[in-house]
PDB file of C-alpha atoms and ligand atoms in Angstrom:
ATOM      1  CA  MET A  87      13.006  22.005 -11.945  1.00 58.00           C
ATOM      2  CA  ALA A  88      11.648  18.500 -11.367  1.00 68.00           C
ATOM      3  CA  VAL A  89      13.316  15.650 -13.270  1.00 70.00           C
ATOM      4  CA  GLN A  90      10.116  15.208 -15.308  1.00 73.00           C
ATOM      5  CA  GLY A  91      10.354  18.867 -16.360  1.00 80.00           C
ATOM      6  CA  ILE A  92      13.972  18.495 -17.506  1.00 84.00           C
ATOM      7  CA  VAL A  93      13.168  15.308 -19.466  1.00 83.00           C
ATOM      8  CA  TRP A  94      10.206  17.105 -21.044  1.00 85.00           C
ATOM      9  CA  VAL A  95      12.408  20.024 -22.203  1.00 89.00           C
ATOM     10  CA  ILE A  96      15.050  17.630 -23.614  1.00 90.00           C
ATOM     11  CA  TRP A  97      12.341  15.681 -25.438  1.00 89.00           C
ATOM     12  CA  LEU A  98      10.772  18.819 -26.910  1.00 91.00           C
ATOM     13  CA  THR A  99      14.194  20.107 -28.040  1.00 92.00           C
ATOM     14  CA  GLY A 100      14.939  16.760 -29.705  1.00 91.00           C
ATOM     15  CA  MET A 101      11.576  16.764 -31.512  1.00 92.00           C
ATOM     16  CA  ALA A 102      12.159  20.365 -32.680  1.00 94.00           C
ATOM     17  CA  LEU A 103      15.614  19.415 -34.067  1.00 94.00           C
ATOM     18  CA  ILE A 104      14.149  16.436 -35.956  1.00 92.00           C
ATOM     19  CA  ALA A 105      11.359  18.651 -37.356  1.00 93.00           C
ATOM     20  CA  LEU A 106      13.981  21.219 -38.502  1.00 93.00           C
ATOM     21  CA  ALA A 107      16.001  18.439 -40.167  1.00 90.00           C
ATOM     22  CA  PHE A 108      12.888  17.372 -42.109  1.00 90.00           C
ATOM     23  CA  VAL A 109      12.245  20.952 -43.236  1.00 91.00           C
ATOM     24  CA  TRP A 110      15.881  21.251 -44.373  1.00 88.00           C
ATOM     25  CA  ILE A 111      15.627  17.974 -46.349  1.00 86.00           C
ATOM     26  CA  VAL A 112      12.396  19.106 -48.037  1.00 87.00           C
ATOM     27  CA  VAL A 113      13.970  22.467 -49.013  1.00 85.00           C
ATOM     28  CA  GLN A 114      17.139  20.762 -50.317  1.00 79.00           C
ATOM     29  CA  ALA A 115      15.152  18.188 -52.294  1.00 79.00           C
ATOM     30  CA  GLY A 116      13.710  20.904 -54.500  1.00 76.00           C
ATOM     31  CA  LYS A 117      17.150  22.088 -55.724  1.00 74.00           C
ATOM     32  CA  PRO A 118      18.836  20.541 -58.795  1.00 73.00           C
ATOM     33  CA  ALA A 119      22.289  19.096 -57.939  1.00 70.00           C
ATOM     34  CA  ASP A 120      25.478  18.668 -59.985  1.00 80.00           C
ATOM     35  CA  ASP A 121      27.915  15.789 -59.233  1.00 81.00           C
ATOM     36  CA  GLY A 122      30.160  17.877 -56.944  1.00 84.00           C
ATOM     37  CA  THR A 123      27.228  19.038 -54.832  1.00 80.00           C
ATOM     38  CA  ARG A 124      25.927  15.475 -54.600  1.00 81.00           C
ATOM     39  CA  ASP A 125      29.286  14.142 -53.347  1.00 87.00           C
ATOM     40  CA  ARG A 126      29.540  16.931 -50.792  1.00 87.00           C
ATOM     41  CA  THR A 127      25.992  16.193 -49.587  1.00 84.00           C
ATOM     42  CA  VAL A 128      26.744  12.462 -49.213  1.00 89.00           C
ATOM     43  CA  ARG A 129      29.926  13.211 -47.240  1.00 91.00           C
ATOM     44  CA  ARG A 130      28.108  15.699 -45.040  1.00 91.00           C
ATOM     45  CA  GLY A 131      25.340  13.108 -44.467  1.00 91.00           C
ATOM     46  CA  HIS A 132      27.862  10.503 -43.317  1.00 92.00           C
ATOM     47  CA  ALA A 133      29.536  13.006 -40.986  1.00 92.00           C
ATOM     48  CA  LEU A 134      26.115  13.953 -39.541  1.00 92.00           C
ATOM     49  CA  GLN A 135      25.301  10.256 -39.015  1.00 93.00           C
ATOM     50  CA  LYS A 136      28.494   9.794 -36.988  1.00 93.00           C
ATOM     51  CA  TRP A 137      27.742  12.867 -34.888  1.00 94.00           C
ATOM     52  CA  PHE A 138      24.170  11.759 -34.328  1.00 93.00           C
ATOM     53  CA  PHE A 139      25.275   8.258 -33.299  1.00 95.00           C
ATOM     54  CA  GLY A 140      27.839   9.727 -30.898  1.00 96.00           C
ATOM     55  CA  LEU A 141      25.160  12.001 -29.448  1.00 95.00           C
ATOM     56  CA  LEU A 142      22.759   9.073 -28.950  1.00 95.00           C
ATOM     57  CA  LEU A 143      25.491   7.029 -27.280  1.00 96.00           C
ATOM     58  CA  ALA A 144      26.397   9.915 -24.947  1.00 96.00           C
ATOM     59  CA  ALA A 145      22.695  10.486 -24.121  1.00 94.00           C
ATOM     60  CA  PHE A 146      22.302   6.777 -23.327  1.00 94.00           C
ATOM     61  CA  VAL A 147      25.347   6.694 -21.028  1.00 95.00           C
ATOM     62  CA  VAL A 148      24.445   9.949 -19.230  1.00 94.00           C
ATOM     63  CA  GLY A 149      20.761   8.938 -18.970  1.00 90.00           C
ATOM     64  CA  SER A 150      21.606   5.525 -17.531  1.00 89.00           C
ATOM     65  CA  TRP A 151      24.002   7.027 -15.014  1.00 89.00           C
ATOM     66  CA  ALA A 152      21.560   9.761 -13.944  1.00 86.00           C
ATOM     67  CA  THR A 153      18.558   7.450 -13.521  1.00 81.00           C
ATOM     68  CA  LEU A 154      20.242   4.325 -12.106  1.00 80.00           C
ATOM     69  CA  ARG A 155      22.878   5.940  -9.889  1.00 78.00           C
ATOM     70  CA  HIS A 156      20.618   5.664  -6.856  1.00 75.00           C
ATOM     71  CA  PHE A 157      19.216   2.237  -7.690  1.00 76.00           C
ATOM     72  CA  PRO A 158      16.085   1.996  -5.533  1.00 75.00           C
ATOM     73  CA  ILE A 159      16.277  -1.760  -4.906  1.00 78.00           C
ATOM     74  CA  PRO A 160      18.850  -2.939  -2.342  1.00 77.00           C
ATOM     75  CA  PRO A 161      20.342  -6.432  -2.711  1.00 73.00           C
ATOM     76  CA  GLN A 162      17.777  -8.866  -1.299  1.00 73.00           C
ATOM     77  CA  GLY A 163      18.875 -10.970   1.673  1.00 74.00           C
ATOM     78  CA  THR A 164      21.462  -8.533   3.034  1.00 75.00           C
ATOM     79  CA  ALA A 165      21.088  -6.457   6.198  1.00 76.00           C
ATOM     80  CA  SER A 166      19.515  -3.034   5.794  1.00 76.00           C
ATOM     81  CA  GLU A 167      21.911  -0.102   5.483  1.00 79.00           C
ATOM     82  CA  SER A 168      19.159   2.509   5.702  1.00 82.00           C
ATOM     83  CA  ALA A 169      18.801   4.873   8.654  1.00 83.00           C
ATOM     84  CA  GLN A 170      15.057   4.139   8.852  1.00 91.00           C
ATOM     85  CA  THR A 171      13.080   0.991   8.090  1.00 92.00           C
ATOM     86  CA  VAL A 172       9.340   0.473   7.714  1.00 95.00           C
ATOM     87  CA  ASP A 173       7.496  -2.859   7.554  1.00 94.00           C
ATOM     88  CA  VAL A 174       4.551  -2.637   5.173  1.00 96.00           C
ATOM     89  CA  VAL A 175       1.728  -5.171   4.896  1.00 97.00           C
ATOM     90  CA  GLY A 176      -0.938  -4.797   2.233  1.00 95.00           C
ATOM     91  CA  ARG A 177      -4.254  -6.622   2.547  1.00 95.00           C
ATOM     92  CA  MET A 178      -7.778  -6.376   1.124  1.00 93.00           C
ATOM     93  CA  TRP A 179      -8.174  -3.450   1.483  1.00 93.00           C
ATOM     94  CA  SER A 180      -5.823  -1.535   3.700  1.00 95.00           C
ATOM     95  CA  TRP A 181      -2.159  -0.810   4.381  1.00 96.00           C
ATOM     96  CA  GLU A 182      -0.450  -1.534   7.677  1.00 95.00           C
ATOM     97  CA  LEU A 183       2.768   0.393   8.409  1.00 95.00           C
ATOM     98  CA  SER A 184       5.064  -0.218  11.362  1.00 94.00           C
ATOM     99  CA  THR A 185       5.420   3.555  11.688  1.00 90.00           C
ATOM    100  CA  SER A 186       3.490   6.524  10.354  1.00 89.00           C
ATOM    101  CA  THR A 187       6.169   9.193  10.832  1.00 92.00           C
ATOM    102  CA  LEU A 188       9.468   9.368   8.956  1.00 93.00           C
ATOM    103  CA  GLU A 189      12.297  11.875   8.752  1.00 92.00           C
ATOM    104  CA  ALA A 190      13.278  13.746   5.620  1.00 92.00           C
ATOM    105  CA  GLY A 191      16.863  13.667   4.394  1.00 90.00           C
ATOM    106  CA  SER A 192      17.888  10.142   5.344  1.00 90.00           C
ATOM    107  CA  GLU A 193      17.277   6.896   3.526  1.00 90.00           C
ATOM    108  CA  VAL A 194      14.188   4.818   4.326  1.00 92.00           C
ATOM    109  CA  GLU A 195      13.897   1.124   3.526  1.00 93.00           C
ATOM    110  CA  PHE A 196      10.350  -0.146   2.973  1.00 94.00           C
ATOM    111  CA  ARG A 197       9.921  -3.916   3.429  1.00 94.00           C
ATOM    112  CA  VAL A 198       6.771  -4.634   1.523  1.00 95.00           C
ATOM    113  CA  THR A 199       4.647  -7.775   1.679  1.00 96.00           C
ATOM    114  CA  SER A 200       1.016  -8.841   1.416  1.00 96.00           C
ATOM    115  CA  ALA A 201      -1.269 -10.847   3.695  1.00 95.00           C
ATOM    116  CA  ASP A 202      -3.493 -12.107   0.856  1.00 93.00           C
ATOM    117  CA  VAL A 203      -3.232 -11.260  -2.867  1.00 94.00           C
ATOM    118  CA  ASN A 204      -0.848  -9.108  -4.942  1.00 95.00           C
ATOM    119  CA  HIS A 205      -1.077  -5.364  -4.306  1.00 96.00           C
ATOM    120  CA  GLY A 206       0.872  -2.467  -5.768  1.00 95.00           C
ATOM    121  CA  PHE A 207       2.633  -0.323  -3.161  1.00 96.00           C
ATOM    122  CA  ALA A 208       3.128   3.212  -4.512  1.00 96.00           C
ATOM    123  CA  ILE A 209       4.112   6.372  -2.628  1.00 96.00           C
ATOM    124  CA  TYR A 210       2.847   9.764  -3.814  1.00 96.00           C
ATOM    125  CA  SER A 211       4.285  13.108  -2.705  1.00 94.00           C
ATOM    126  CA  PRO A 212       1.985  15.802  -1.235  1.00 95.00           C
ATOM    127  CA  ASP A 213       1.704  17.368  -4.731  1.00 93.00           C
ATOM    128  CA  GLY A 214       0.663  14.052  -6.283  1.00 92.00           C
ATOM    129  CA  HIS A 215       3.885  12.883  -7.966  1.00 93.00           C
ATOM    130  CA  ILE A 216       4.783   9.208  -7.662  1.00 93.00           C
ATOM    131  CA  GLN A 217       7.998   8.785  -5.633  1.00 92.00           C
ATOM    132  CA  THR A 218       8.689   5.066  -5.696  1.00 93.00           C
ATOM    133  CA  GLN A 219       6.801   1.805  -5.890  1.00 93.00           C
ATOM    134  CA  ALA A 220       7.140  -1.933  -5.281  1.00 94.00           C
ATOM    135  CA  GLN A 221       4.982  -5.014  -5.634  1.00 95.00           C
ATOM    136  CA  ALA A 222       3.340  -6.273  -2.429  1.00 95.00           C
ATOM    137  CA  MET A 223       3.363 -10.071  -2.797  1.00 95.00           C
ATOM    138  CA  PRO A 224       2.147 -12.790  -0.405  1.00 95.00           C
ATOM    139  CA  GLU A 225       4.931 -14.844   1.252  1.00 93.00           C
ATOM    140  CA  TYR A 226       7.622 -12.568  -0.144  1.00 92.00           C
ATOM    141  CA  THR A 227       9.185  -9.317   1.038  1.00 91.00           C
ATOM    142  CA  ASN A 228      10.229  -6.732  -1.526  1.00 92.00           C
ATOM    143  CA  ARG A 229      12.657  -4.094  -0.298  1.00 92.00           C
ATOM    144  CA  VAL A 230      12.730  -0.636  -1.799  1.00 91.00           C
ATOM    145  CA  VAL A 231      14.703   2.395  -0.583  1.00 91.00           C
ATOM    146  CA  HIS A 232      13.829   6.049  -0.906  1.00 92.00           C
ATOM    147  CA  THR A 233      15.045   9.320   0.611  1.00 92.00           C
ATOM    148  CA  PHE A 234      12.356  11.961   1.136  1.00 93.00           C
ATOM    149  CA  SER A 235      13.651  15.460   0.477  1.00 91.00           C
ATOM    150  CA  GLU A 236      10.502  17.376   1.480  1.00 90.00           C
ATOM    151  CA  PRO A 237       8.449  17.131   4.695  1.00 93.00           C
ATOM    152  CA  GLY A 238       4.698  16.688   4.247  1.00 94.00           C
ATOM    153  CA  THR A 239       1.841  14.211   4.087  1.00 96.00           C
ATOM    154  CA  TYR A 240       2.586  11.379   1.637  1.00 96.00           C
ATOM    155  CA  THR A 241      -0.027   8.991   0.284  1.00 95.00           C
ATOM    156  CA  ILE A 242       0.264   5.265  -0.311  1.00 95.00           C
ATOM    157  CA  GLN A 243      -2.029   4.063  -3.091  1.00 96.00           C
ATOM    158  CA  CYS A 244      -2.554   0.504  -4.346  1.00 96.00           C
ATOM    159  CA  LEU A 245      -1.517   0.224  -8.018  1.00 95.00           C
ATOM    160  CA  GLU A 246      -2.519  -3.391  -8.672  1.00 94.00           C
ATOM    161  CA  TYR A 247      -6.190  -4.201  -9.170  1.00 95.00           C
ATOM    162  CA  CYS A 248      -7.151  -6.316  -6.165  1.00 94.00           C
ATOM    163  CA  GLY A 249     -10.933  -6.362  -6.028  1.00 92.00           C
ATOM    164  CA  ILE A 250     -13.830  -4.123  -5.122  1.00 93.00           C
ATOM    165  CA  GLY A 251     -11.837  -2.174  -2.506  1.00 93.00           C
ATOM    166  CA  HIS A 252      -8.827  -1.501  -4.751  1.00 95.00           C
ATOM    167  CA  GLU A 253      -9.588   2.147  -5.491  1.00 93.00           C
ATOM    168  CA  PRO A 254      -9.929   3.327  -1.859  1.00 94.00           C
ATOM    169  CA  MET A 255      -6.980   1.157  -0.730  1.00 95.00           C
ATOM    170  CA  LYS A 256      -4.836   4.047   0.406  1.00 94.00           C
ATOM    171  CA  THR A 257      -3.340   5.538   3.542  1.00 95.00           C
ATOM    172  CA  THR A 258      -1.043   8.413   4.470  1.00 95.00           C
ATOM    173  CA  PHE A 259       2.106   8.950   6.511  1.00 94.00           C
ATOM    174  CA  GLU A 260       3.996  12.031   7.640  1.00 94.00           C
ATOM    175  CA  VAL A 261       7.512  13.036   6.679  1.00 94.00           C
ATOM    176  CA  VAL A 262       8.925  15.548   9.147  1.00 92.00           C
ATOM    177  CA  ALA A 263      12.072  17.678   8.978  1.00 90.00           C
ATOM    178  CA  ALA A 264      15.126  15.875  10.320  1.00 82.00           C
ATOM    179  CA  ALA A 265      15.767  16.493  14.018  1.00 76.00           C
ATOM    180  CA  GLY A 266      18.530  19.072  14.337  1.00 63.00           C
ATOM    181  CA  GLY A 267      18.666  19.387  10.528  1.00 51.00           C
TER     182      GLY A 267
HETATM  183 CU1  LIG B   7      -4.710  -3.557  -3.298  1.00 73.30          CU
HETATM  184 CU2  LIG B   7      -5.395  -2.800  -5.411  1.00 73.30          CU
END
């Protein structure tokens, strides 16, 4: 399942739990309570709060680790450690790539710049999901790394409005299966 699918399921489950909690509160609110029941309810509420806080904290830590483990931006100004590198120049209104064929399974570093105004460099998989993106800025090179897992035809689309030719400012490149892999 794609990461988006997993996040979607987690989100739906969370919303369902919150909805159930509301239903429970509404049902409980209709019942008359004596002092003992009220104390028990308050204690149970505090215990639930602690559990909920712990759960949120755990979700935050796990979520941060899972999404930032492969941080897509290498330290600027250091030598590339990627197996493949591509120089990318955006201009009104086209993309220029130093290569149009890449291998799947090993890291690619894109060095993205612009010859005129700001452009948005975004890579879409063959099935239309965004893979990674960086800003293409004049007189500056942004480095972004990505490892392609699937061979196919990938599309680069400009994501920053840059004039009349912004919409068709796209190109494609091929990702092929790793040699011997
Ligand atoms: Cu280049 Cu929009």
